[in-house]
Structures are given as C-alpha cells and as structure tokens.
Short mmCIF file of C-alpha atoms in Angstrom, two decimals:
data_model
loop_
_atom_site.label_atom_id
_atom_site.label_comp_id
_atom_site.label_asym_id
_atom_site.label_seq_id
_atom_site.Cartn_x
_atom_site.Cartn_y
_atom_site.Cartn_z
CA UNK A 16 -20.88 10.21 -4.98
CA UNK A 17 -17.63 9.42 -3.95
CA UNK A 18 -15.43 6.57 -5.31
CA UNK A 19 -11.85 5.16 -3.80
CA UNK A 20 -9.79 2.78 -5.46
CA UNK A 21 -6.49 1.78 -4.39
CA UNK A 22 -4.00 0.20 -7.87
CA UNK A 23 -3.31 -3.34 -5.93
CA UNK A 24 -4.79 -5.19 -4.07
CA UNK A 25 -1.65 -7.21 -2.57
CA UNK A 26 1.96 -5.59 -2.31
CA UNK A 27 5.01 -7.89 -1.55
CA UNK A 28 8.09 -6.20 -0.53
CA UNK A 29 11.59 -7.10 1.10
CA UNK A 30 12.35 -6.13 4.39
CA UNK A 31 14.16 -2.93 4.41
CA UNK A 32 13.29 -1.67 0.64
CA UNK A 33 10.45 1.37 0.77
CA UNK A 34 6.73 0.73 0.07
CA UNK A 35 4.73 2.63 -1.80
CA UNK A 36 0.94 2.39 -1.63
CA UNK A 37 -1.30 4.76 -3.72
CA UNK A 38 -5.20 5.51 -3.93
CA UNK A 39 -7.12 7.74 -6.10
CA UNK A 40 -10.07 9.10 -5.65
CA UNK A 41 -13.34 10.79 -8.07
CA UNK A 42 -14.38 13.77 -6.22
CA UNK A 43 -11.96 17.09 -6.73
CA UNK A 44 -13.60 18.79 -3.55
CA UNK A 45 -12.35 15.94 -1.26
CA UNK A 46 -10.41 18.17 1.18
CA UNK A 47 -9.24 15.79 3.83
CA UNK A 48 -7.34 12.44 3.36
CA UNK A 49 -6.15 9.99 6.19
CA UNK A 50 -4.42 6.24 5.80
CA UNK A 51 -5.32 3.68 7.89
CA UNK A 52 -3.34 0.08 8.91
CA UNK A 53 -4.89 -2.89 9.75
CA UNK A 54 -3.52 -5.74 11.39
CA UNK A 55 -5.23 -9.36 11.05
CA UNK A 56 -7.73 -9.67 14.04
CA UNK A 57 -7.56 -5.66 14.43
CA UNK A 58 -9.22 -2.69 14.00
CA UNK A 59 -8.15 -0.01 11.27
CA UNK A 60 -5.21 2.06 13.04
CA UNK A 61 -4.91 5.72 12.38
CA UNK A 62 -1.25 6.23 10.80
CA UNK A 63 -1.49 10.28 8.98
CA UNK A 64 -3.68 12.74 7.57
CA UNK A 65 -3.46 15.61 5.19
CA UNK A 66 -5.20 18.35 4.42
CA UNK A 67 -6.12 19.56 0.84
CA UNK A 68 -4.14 23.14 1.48
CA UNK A 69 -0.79 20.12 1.79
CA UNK A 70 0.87 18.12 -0.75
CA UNK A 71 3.04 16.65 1.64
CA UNK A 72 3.31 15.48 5.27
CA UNK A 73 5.97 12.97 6.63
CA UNK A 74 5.64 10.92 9.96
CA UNK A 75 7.95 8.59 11.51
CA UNK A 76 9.06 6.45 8.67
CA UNK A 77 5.60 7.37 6.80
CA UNK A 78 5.08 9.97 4.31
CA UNK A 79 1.99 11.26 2.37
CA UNK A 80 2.24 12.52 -1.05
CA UNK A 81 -1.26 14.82 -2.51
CA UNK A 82 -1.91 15.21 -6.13
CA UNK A 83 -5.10 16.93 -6.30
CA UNK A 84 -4.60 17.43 -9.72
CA UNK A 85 -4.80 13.88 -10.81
CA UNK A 86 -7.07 13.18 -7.64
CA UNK A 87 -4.19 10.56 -6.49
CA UNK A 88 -2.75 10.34 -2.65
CA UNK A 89 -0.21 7.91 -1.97
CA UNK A 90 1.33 6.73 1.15
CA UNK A 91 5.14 5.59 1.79
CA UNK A 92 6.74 3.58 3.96
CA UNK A 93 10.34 3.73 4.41
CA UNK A 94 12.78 1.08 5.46
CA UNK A 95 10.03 -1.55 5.40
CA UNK A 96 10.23 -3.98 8.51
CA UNK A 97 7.68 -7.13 9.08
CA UNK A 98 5.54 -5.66 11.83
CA UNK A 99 4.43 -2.98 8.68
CA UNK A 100 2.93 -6.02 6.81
CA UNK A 101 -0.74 -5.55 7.14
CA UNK A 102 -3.74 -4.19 5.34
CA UNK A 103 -3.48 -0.78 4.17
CA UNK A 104 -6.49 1.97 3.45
CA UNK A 105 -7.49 5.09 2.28
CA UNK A 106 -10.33 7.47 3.52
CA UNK A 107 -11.40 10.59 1.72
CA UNK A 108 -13.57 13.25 3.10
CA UNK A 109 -15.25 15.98 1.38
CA UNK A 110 -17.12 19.33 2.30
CA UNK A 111 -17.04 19.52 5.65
CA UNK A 112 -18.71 15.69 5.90
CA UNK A 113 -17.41 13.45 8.96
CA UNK A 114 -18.23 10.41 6.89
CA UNK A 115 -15.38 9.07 4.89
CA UNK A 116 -15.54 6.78 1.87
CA UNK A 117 -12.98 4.10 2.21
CA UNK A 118 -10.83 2.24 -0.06
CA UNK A 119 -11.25 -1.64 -0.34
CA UNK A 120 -7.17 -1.88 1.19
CA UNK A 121 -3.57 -2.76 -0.39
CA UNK A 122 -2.13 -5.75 1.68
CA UNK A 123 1.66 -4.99 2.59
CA UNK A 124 3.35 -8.37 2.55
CA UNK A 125 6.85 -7.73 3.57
CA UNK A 126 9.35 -10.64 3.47
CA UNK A 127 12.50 -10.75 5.73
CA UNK B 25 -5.57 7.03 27.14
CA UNK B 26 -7.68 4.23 26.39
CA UNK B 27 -9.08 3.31 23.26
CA UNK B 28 -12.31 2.59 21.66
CA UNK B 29 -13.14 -0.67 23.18
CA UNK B 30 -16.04 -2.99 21.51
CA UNK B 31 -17.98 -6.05 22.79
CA UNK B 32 -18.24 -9.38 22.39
CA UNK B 33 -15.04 -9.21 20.20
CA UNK B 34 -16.38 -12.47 18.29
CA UNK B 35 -20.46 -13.79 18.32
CA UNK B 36 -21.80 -16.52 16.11
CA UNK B 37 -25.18 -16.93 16.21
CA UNK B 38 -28.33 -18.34 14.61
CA UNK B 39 -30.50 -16.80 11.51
CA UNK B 40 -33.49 -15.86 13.36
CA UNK B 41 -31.55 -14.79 16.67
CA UNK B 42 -30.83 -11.10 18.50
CA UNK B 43 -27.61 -9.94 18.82
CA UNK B 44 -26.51 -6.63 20.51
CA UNK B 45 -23.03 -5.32 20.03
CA UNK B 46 -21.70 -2.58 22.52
CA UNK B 47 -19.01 0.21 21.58
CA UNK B 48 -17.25 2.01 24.18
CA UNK B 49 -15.49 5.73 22.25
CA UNK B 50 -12.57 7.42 23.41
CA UNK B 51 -13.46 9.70 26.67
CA UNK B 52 -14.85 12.99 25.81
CA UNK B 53 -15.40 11.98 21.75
CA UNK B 54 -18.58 13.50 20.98
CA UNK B 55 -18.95 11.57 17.41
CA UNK B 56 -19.25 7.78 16.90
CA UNK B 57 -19.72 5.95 14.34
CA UNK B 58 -20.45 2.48 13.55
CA UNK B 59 -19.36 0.69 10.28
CA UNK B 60 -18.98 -2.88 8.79
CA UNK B 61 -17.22 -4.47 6.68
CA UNK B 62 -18.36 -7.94 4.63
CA UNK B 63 -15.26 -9.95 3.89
CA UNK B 64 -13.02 -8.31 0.73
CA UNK B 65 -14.95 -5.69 0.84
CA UNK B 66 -14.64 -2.13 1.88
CA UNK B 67 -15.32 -0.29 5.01
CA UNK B 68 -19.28 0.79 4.95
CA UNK B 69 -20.48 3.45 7.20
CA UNK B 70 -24.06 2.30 8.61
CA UNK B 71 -24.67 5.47 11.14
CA UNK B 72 -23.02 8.63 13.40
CA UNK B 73 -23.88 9.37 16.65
CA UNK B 74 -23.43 13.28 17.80
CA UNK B 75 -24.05 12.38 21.55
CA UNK B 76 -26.88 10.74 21.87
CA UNK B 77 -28.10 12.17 18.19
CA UNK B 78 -28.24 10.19 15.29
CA UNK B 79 -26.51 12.65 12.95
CA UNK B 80 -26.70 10.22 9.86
CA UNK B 81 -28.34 6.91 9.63
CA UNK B 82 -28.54 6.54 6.01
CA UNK B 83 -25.87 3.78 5.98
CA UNK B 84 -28.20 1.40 8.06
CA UNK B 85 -29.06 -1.40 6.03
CA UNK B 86 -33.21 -1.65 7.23
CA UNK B 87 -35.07 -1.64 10.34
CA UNK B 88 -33.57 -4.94 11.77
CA UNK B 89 -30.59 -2.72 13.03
CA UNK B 90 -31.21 -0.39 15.94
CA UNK B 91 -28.21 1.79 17.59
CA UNK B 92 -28.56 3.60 20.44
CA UNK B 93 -26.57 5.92 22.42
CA UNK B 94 -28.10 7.01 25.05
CA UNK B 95 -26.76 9.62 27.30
CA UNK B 96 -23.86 10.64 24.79
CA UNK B 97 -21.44 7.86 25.95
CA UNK B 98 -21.43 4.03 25.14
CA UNK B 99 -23.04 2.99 21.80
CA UNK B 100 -25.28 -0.31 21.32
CA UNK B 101 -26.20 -2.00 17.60
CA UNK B 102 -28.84 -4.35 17.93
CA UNK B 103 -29.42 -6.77 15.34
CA UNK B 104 -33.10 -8.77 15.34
CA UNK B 105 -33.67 -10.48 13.55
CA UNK B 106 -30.40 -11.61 12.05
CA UNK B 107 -29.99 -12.79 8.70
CA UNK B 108 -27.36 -14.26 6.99
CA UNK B 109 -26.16 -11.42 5.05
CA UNK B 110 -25.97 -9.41 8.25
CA UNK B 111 -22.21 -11.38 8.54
CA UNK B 112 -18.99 -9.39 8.96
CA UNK B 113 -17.17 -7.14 10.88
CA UNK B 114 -18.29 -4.39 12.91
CA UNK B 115 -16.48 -1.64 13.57
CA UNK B 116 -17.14 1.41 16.20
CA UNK B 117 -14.77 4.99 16.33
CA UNK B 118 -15.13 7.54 17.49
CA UNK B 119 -13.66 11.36 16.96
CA UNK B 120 -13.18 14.85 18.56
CA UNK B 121 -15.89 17.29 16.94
CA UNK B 122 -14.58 18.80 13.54
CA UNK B 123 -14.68 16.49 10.16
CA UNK B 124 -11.31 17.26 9.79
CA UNK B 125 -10.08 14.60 12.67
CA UNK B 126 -9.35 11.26 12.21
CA UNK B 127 -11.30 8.90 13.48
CA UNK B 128 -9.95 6.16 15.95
CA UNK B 129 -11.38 2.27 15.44
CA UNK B 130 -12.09 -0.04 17.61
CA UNK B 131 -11.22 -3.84 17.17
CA UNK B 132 -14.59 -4.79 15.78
CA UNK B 133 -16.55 -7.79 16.33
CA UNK B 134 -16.62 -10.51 14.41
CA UNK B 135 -20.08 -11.70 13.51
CA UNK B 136 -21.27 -14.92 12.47
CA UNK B 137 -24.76 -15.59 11.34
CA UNK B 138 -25.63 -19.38 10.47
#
C-alpha cells in the first residue's frame, strides 16, 4: 500500500522568511497530490493540487514542487506571515482511487 | 457557497453510550467521506459515500460504527456502543465526482469517550 511521510514534524520560521515543507511518498503510480492546512480547532483546508503530468504549480504565495523521480512533493510558502502557522499535510492519490493516504502533518510555527 | 458543515462540533460521552454524528457536504457533491483522526496521528479514511452508496467501507473500524446517507444528501456516523478507543476527531468532506478533485473538510467533531 501506500505510505506518506513528511521530514519534520514541527517547522519554526520568522515572519517574512519562506517555508518550505516537503513529503515523500512510496507508490510511483500516485498521480494526484494536494496539501492541506489546518488550523487548531479546524478542519483540514484545501490550499493546491497537482497533477502527475506537472512538476510545478504556484498559487497565491504557495507553490508546489513534483519530483516523481525521487517520489518527493514539497510545498512553499513565501513571505511567511503568522496567520500561515498551522498544521500542514500531504495527500496522495493513486489510480484513479478517491481515497487519499495522508501524511501525519509538519506544524508551521512562524514567529513575528 | 457554504461549506461542509458537521454536528455536534464537540460530544463527550460515556463508554457504553450512543453517539450519532451528522455531516452536511457541499451542495450538489456527490462523494463524502468520513475520516478520523486519533491525536498525533494521521488522517484515517473509515468510509465513502457515492450518494446514498457506500462506495468503500473498508476503513470502518467494526460493526459498532454505522453511516448512513440516505437520499444522497446529509451523512450520519453512529457510534454504539462506544469504547474508549473510539476517541478523536471526526472529519466529513465531501467532493465533485472525479478522484482527481480535492476534497473539502469539514470542522470535525471532537469526541470524547470516558
């Protein structure tokens, strides 16, 4: 099956400095990819998705980077501000499934 | 556009006791899905609803947990009896049909069994 592992658990930034969180994942037919944030008390909050046929998509202030070749997906924040602090995971799909496996979450800490 | 809403947003109850947790999707989201997730851990999928189908229940942990969904709109997990391991957060979304669409949480409810 699938496995998702994010490097750290906890991430402490300064406000204003860029964040990057990564994830890697086991399964090289995982074709779709999506981060989700978290705020205490909240339900995971969709924040971008990528495709496999992508190794790159940028949002506001957020950008996605795909390696398929390592199996590694990383997410980056730019200009970190405080309301970004929060809990941060990814979910990989594979073959057509609509089930995703999560990672266990990075937790942003960003300090004015 | 509202959100996926979910009820009672917190319930602590006794071991022994029924509780039934309600998940309202996004309007016109065919596929829901209900999840938990035990403190530290990660997110577990427990089932998917295609309407009122049960596409996937293999997450469900045994037969004390019953979702429902009947006519293709709001979502109920019923819990009975509840143990203590059944603690944690649950989590409802919902998503447009395709498995390449992300899939929009609700707040959860909190769940404490003593």
């Amino acid at each position: 099956g699938e496995s998702v592992g994010l490097h750290l658990p906890t991430l402490s930034v300064q406000e204003g400095d860029n964040s990057i969180i990564n994830c890697a994942y086991s399964n090289s037919a995982s074709d779709y990819f999506i981060w989700y944030k978290q705020e205490s008390g909240k339900g995971p909050q969709f924040i971008i998705d990528i495709r496999s046929n992508m190794d790159k998509r940028q949002g506001q202030r957020v950008t996605v980077l795909l390696n398929k070749t390592v199996k590694h997906l990383s997410l980056q924040i730019a200009a970190t501000q405080p309301g970004d602090s929060a809990v941060y995971f990814c979910a990989v799909l594979t073959g057509g499934s609509y089930i995703p496996t999560f990672g266990r979450g990075t937790s942003l800490i960003v300090h004015p | 556009e509202a959100g996926v809403t979910q009820f009672p947003s917190h319930s602590v109850i006794e071991k022994g006791q029924t509780v039934t947790l309600r998940c309202d999707p996004i309007s016109g989201h065919d596929n829901l899905y209900w999840y938990r997730r035990v403190m530290g851990k990660e997110i577990k999928f427990l089932l998917h609803f295609v309407k009122e189908s049960k596409q996937d229940e293999s997450g469900m942990p045994n037969n004390r947990f019953l979702a429902e969904r009947t006519g293709g709109t709001y979502s109920t997990l019923k819990v009975q009896p509840a143990e203590l391991e059944d603690s944690g957060v649950y989590f409802c979304a919902s998503s447009q049909t395709s498995p390449e669409r992300p899939q929009y949480f609700g707040p959860g409810t909190r769940l404490l069994v003593l």
